[in-house]
CSV table of C-alpha atoms in Angstrom, one decimal:
chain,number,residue,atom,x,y,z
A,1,UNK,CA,147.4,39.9,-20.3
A,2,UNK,CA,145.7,38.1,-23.4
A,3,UNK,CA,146.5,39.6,-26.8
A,4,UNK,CA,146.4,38.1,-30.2
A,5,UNK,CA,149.6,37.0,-30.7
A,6,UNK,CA,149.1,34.9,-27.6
A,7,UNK,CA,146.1,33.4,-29.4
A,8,UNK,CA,147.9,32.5,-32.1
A,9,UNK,CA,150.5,30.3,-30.7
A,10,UNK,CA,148.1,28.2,-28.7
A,11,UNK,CA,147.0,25.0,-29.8
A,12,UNK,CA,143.2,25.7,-29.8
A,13,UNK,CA,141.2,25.0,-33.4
A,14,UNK,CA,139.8,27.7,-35.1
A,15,UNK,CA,140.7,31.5,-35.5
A,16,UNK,CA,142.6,33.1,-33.6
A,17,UNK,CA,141.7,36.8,-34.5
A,18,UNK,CA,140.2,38.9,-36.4
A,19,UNK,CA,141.9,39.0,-39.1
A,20,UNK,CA,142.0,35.3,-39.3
A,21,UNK,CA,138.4,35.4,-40.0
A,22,UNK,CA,138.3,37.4,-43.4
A,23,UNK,CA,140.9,35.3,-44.4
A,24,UNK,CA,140.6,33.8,-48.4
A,25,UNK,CA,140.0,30.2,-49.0
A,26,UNK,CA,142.5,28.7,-51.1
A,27,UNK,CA,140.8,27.8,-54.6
A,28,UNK,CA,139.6,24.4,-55.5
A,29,UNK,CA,141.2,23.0,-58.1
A,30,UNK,CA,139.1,22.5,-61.7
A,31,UNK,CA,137.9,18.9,-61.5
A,32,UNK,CA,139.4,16.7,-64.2
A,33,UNK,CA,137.1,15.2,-66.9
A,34,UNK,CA,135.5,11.7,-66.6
A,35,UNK,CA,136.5,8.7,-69.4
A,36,UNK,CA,132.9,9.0,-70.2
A,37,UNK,CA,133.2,12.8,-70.7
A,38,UNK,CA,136.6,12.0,-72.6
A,39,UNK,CA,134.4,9.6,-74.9
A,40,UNK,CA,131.2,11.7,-75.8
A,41,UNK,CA,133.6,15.2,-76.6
A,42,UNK,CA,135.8,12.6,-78.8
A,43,UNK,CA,132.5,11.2,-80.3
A,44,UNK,CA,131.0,14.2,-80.9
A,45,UNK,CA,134.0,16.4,-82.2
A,46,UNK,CA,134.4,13.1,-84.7
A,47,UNK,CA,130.5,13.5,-86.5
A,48,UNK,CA,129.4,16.1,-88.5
A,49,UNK,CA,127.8,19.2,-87.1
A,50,UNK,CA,123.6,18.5,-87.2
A,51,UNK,CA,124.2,14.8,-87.1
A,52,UNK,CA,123.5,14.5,-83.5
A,53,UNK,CA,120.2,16.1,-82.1
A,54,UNK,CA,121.4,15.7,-78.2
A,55,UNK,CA,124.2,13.9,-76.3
A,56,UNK,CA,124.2,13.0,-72.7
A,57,UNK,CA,125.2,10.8,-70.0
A,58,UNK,CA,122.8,9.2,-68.8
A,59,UNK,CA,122.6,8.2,-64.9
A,60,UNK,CA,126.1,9.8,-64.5
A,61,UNK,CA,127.8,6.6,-66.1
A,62,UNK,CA,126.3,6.1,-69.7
A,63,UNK,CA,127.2,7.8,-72.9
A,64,UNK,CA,124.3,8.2,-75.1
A,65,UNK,CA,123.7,10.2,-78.3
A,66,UNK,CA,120.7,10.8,-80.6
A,67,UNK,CA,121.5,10.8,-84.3
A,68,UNK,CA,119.5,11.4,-87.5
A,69,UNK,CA,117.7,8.1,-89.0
A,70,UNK,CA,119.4,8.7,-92.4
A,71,UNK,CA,123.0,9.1,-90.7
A,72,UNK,CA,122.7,6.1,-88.7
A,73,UNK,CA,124.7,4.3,-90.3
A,74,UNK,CA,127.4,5.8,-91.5
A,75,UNK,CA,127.3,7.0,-87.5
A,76,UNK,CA,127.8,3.3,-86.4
A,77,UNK,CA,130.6,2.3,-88.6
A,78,UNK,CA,132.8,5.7,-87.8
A,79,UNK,CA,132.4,4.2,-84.3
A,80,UNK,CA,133.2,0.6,-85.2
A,81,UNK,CA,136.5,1.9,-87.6
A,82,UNK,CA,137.7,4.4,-86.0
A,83,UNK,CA,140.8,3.6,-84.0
A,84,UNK,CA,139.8,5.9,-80.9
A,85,UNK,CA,136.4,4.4,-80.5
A,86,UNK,CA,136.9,0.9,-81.8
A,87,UNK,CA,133.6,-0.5,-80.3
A,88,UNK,CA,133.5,-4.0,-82.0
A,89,UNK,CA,130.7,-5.3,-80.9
A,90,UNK,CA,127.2,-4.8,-81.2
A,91,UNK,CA,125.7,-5.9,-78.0
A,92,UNK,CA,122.5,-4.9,-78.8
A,93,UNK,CA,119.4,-3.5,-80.7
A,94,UNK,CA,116.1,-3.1,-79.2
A,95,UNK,CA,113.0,-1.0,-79.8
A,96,UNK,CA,110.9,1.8,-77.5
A,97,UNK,CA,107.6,3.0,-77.8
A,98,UNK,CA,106.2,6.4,-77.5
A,99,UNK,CA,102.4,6.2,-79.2
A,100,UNK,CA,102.4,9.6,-78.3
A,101,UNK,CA,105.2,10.8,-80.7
A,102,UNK,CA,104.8,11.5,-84.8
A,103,UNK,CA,108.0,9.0,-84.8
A,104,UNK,CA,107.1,6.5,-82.2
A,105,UNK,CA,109.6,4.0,-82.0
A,106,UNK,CA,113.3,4.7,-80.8
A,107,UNK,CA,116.0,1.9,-82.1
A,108,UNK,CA,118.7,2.3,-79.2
A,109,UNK,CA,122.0,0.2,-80.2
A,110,UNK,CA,124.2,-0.9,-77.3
A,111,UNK,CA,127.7,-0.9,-78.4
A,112,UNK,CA,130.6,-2.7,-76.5
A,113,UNK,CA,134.9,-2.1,-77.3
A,114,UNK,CA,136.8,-4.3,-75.7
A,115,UNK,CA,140.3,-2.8,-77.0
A,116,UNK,CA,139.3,0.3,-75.2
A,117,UNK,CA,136.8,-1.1,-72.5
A,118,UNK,CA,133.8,1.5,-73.2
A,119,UNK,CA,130.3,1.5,-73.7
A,120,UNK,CA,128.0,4.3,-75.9
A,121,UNK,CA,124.2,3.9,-76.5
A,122,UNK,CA,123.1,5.5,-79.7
A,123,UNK,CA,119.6,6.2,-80.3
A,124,UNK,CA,118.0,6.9,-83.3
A,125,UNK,CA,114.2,7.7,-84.2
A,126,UNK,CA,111.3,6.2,-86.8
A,127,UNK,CA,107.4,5.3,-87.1
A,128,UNK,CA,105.7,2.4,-88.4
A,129,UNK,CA,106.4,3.2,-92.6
A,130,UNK,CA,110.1,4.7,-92.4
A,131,UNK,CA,112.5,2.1,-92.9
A,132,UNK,CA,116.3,2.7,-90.8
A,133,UNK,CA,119.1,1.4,-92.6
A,134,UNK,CA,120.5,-1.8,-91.5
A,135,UNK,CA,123.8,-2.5,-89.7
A,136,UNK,CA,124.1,-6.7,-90.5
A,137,UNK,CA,126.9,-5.8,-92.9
A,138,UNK,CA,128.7,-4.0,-90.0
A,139,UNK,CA,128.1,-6.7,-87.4
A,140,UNK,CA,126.5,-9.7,-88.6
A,141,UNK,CA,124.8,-11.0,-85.5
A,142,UNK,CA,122.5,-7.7,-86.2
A,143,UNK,CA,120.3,-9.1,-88.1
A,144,UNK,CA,118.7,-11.7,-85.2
A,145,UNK,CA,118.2,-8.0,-83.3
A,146,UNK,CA,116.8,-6.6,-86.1
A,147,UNK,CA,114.2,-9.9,-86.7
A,148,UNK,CA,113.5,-9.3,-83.0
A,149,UNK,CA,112.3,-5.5,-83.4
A,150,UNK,CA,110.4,-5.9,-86.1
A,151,UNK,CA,108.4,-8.7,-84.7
A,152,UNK,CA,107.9,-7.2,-81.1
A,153,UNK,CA,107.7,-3.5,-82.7
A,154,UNK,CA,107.0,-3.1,-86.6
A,155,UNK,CA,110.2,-1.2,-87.4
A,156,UNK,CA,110.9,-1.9,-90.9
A,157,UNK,CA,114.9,-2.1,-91.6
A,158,UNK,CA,116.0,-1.3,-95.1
A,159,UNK,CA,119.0,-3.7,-96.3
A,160,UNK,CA,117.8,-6.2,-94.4
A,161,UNK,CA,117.2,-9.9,-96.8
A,162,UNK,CA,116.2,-11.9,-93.7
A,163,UNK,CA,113.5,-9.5,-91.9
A,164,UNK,CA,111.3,-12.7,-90.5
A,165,UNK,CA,109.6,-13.4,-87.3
A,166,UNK,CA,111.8,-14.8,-84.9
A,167,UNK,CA,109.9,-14.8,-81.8
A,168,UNK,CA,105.7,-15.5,-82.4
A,169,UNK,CA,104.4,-17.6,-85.0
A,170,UNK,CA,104.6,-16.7,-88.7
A,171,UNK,CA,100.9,-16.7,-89.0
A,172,UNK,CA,100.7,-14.0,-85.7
A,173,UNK,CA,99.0,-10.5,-86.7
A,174,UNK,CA,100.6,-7.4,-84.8
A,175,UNK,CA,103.3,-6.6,-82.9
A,176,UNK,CA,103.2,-7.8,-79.0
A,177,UNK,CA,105.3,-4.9,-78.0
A,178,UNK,CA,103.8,-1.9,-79.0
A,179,UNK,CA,102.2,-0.1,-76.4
A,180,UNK,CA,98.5,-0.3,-78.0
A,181,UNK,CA,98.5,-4.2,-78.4
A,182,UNK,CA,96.1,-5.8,-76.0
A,183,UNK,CA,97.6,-7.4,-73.0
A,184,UNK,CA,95.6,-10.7,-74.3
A,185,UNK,CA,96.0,-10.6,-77.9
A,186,UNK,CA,93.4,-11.4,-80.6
A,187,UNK,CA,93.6,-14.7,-81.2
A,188,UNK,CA,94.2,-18.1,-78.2
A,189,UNK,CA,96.0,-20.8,-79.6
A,190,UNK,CA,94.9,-24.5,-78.4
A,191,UNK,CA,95.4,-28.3,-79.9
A,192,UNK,CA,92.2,-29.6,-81.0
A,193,UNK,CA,91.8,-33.5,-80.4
A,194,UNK,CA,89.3,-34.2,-83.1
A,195,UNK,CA,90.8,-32.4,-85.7
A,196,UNK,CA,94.2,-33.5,-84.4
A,197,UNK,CA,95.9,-29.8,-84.9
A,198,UNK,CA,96.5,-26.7,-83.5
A,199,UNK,CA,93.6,-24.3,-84.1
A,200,UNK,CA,93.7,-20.4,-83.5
A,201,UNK,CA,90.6,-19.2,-82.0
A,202,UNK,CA,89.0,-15.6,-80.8
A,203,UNK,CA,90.4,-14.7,-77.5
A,204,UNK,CA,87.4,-15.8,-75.0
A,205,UNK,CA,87.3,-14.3,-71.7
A,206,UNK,CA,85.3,-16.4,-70.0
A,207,UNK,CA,84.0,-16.1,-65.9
A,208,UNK,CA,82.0,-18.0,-64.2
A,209,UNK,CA,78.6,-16.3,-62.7
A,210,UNK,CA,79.0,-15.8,-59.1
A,211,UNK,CA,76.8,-14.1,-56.9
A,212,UNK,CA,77.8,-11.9,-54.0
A,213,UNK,CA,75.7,-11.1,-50.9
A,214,UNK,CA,77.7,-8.6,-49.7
A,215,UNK,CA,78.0,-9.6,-46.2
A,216,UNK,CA,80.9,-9.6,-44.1
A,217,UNK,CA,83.0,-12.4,-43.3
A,218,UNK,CA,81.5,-12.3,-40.1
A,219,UNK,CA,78.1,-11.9,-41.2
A,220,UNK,CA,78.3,-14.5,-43.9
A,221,UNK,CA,79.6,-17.7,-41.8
A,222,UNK,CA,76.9,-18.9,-39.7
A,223,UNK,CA,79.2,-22.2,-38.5
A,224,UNK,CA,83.3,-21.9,-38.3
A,225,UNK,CA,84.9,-25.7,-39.0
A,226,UNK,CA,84.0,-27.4,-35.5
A,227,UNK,CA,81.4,-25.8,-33.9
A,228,UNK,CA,79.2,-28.3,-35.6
A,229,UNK,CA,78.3,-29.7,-32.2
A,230,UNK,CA,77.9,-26.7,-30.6
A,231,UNK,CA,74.8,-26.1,-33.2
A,232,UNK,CA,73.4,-29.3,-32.6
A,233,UNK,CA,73.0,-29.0,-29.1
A,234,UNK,CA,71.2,-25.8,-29.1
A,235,UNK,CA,69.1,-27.0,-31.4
A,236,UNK,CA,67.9,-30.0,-29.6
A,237,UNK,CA,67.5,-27.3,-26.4
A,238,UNK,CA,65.3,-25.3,-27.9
């Protein structure tokens, strides 16, 4: 005679009545926070309210925050100063373009703290007149990145005593990078033997007429390579 309790103390998986089946599962515990999640609440509870226009991270690893162009700075050295953050180095500035956007360009820095071993990507916003405030006085190897985005991109840094070109020529007109720039430039630069310098010229796209009878490969070889022969002798046949 089978009855529950029978059930119960046998070693077969699974429920072993009724009751067993409207059982409650135990509660999951609440999942602790990431360090990334650690580092954007402490970043953001550290910056003034309406500093930051949206905080994420990005690809479930990477702390990013936008921030106000005029706050930028004072942004970046809170970061660099402050004993909880401490990111030392500036790995990075570079330059996005949006031509769809009123402010086109974003200036993304890449920061780096080796005390803490952490990363954050702060982004900031601007178009091709508004100046952002330099950072060379916080880290001084700034100002190559800063060379670098305004000779790719345009963006005009305000502070900055050494804003050159760094990577085209000093006579080059435009901006390579921005997303309207022809893929082949205005101007070809070539050395010119008889006046024994380099010239800059119009860009000349120049092809070669060709013209195509629109046959098949099959269609437009009449002989393969070594049927030469072949031809020769029904030639003479007919």
């Amino acid at each position: 005679m089978a009855c529950c309790s029978c059930r119960r103390r046998s070693g077969g998986r699974g429920a072993s009545c009724v009751a067993d089946d409207n059982a409650i599962a135990p509660a999951e515990a609440p999942r602790a926070p990431t360090a990334q999640e650690d580092l954007l609440n402490a970043v953001l509870g550290s910056i003034p309210e309406g500093v930051v226009t949206e905080s994420q991270i990005a690809r479930g690893t990477e702390v990013e925050i936008r921030v106000q162009r005029a706050a930028i700075h004072a942004v970046l050295q809170l970061l660099r100063d402050e004993a909880r953050f401490a990111f030392e180095q500036c790995m990075d500035i570079c330059g996005v373009d949006w031509p769809g956007r009123p402010e086109r360009f974003d200036v993304v820095y890449n920061l780096l703290s080796l005390a803490h071993n952490h990363r954050i990507r702060v982004i900031t916003t601007t178009d091709a007149v508004a100046a952002v405030p330099t950072v060379s006085d916080l880290w001084p190897s700034a100002t190559w990145f800063e060379r670098e985005a305004w000779d790719m991109y345009g963006i005009v840094f305000s502070g900055q005593s050494d804003l050159r070109r760094i990577l085209t020529d000093y006579g080059f007109e435009g901006h390579p990078l921005r997303k309207d720039f022809p893929l082949t430039g205005y101007v070809e630069v070539r050395y010119d033997p008889e006046r024994q310098a380099v010239v800059y010229e119009p860009v000349k796209l120049q092809q070669d007429f060709r013209n195509f009878d629109f046959l098949s490969p099959w269609e437009g070889m009449t002989t393969l390579p070594g049927d030469e022969k072949v031809h020769l002798n029904r030639i003479t046949r007919e």
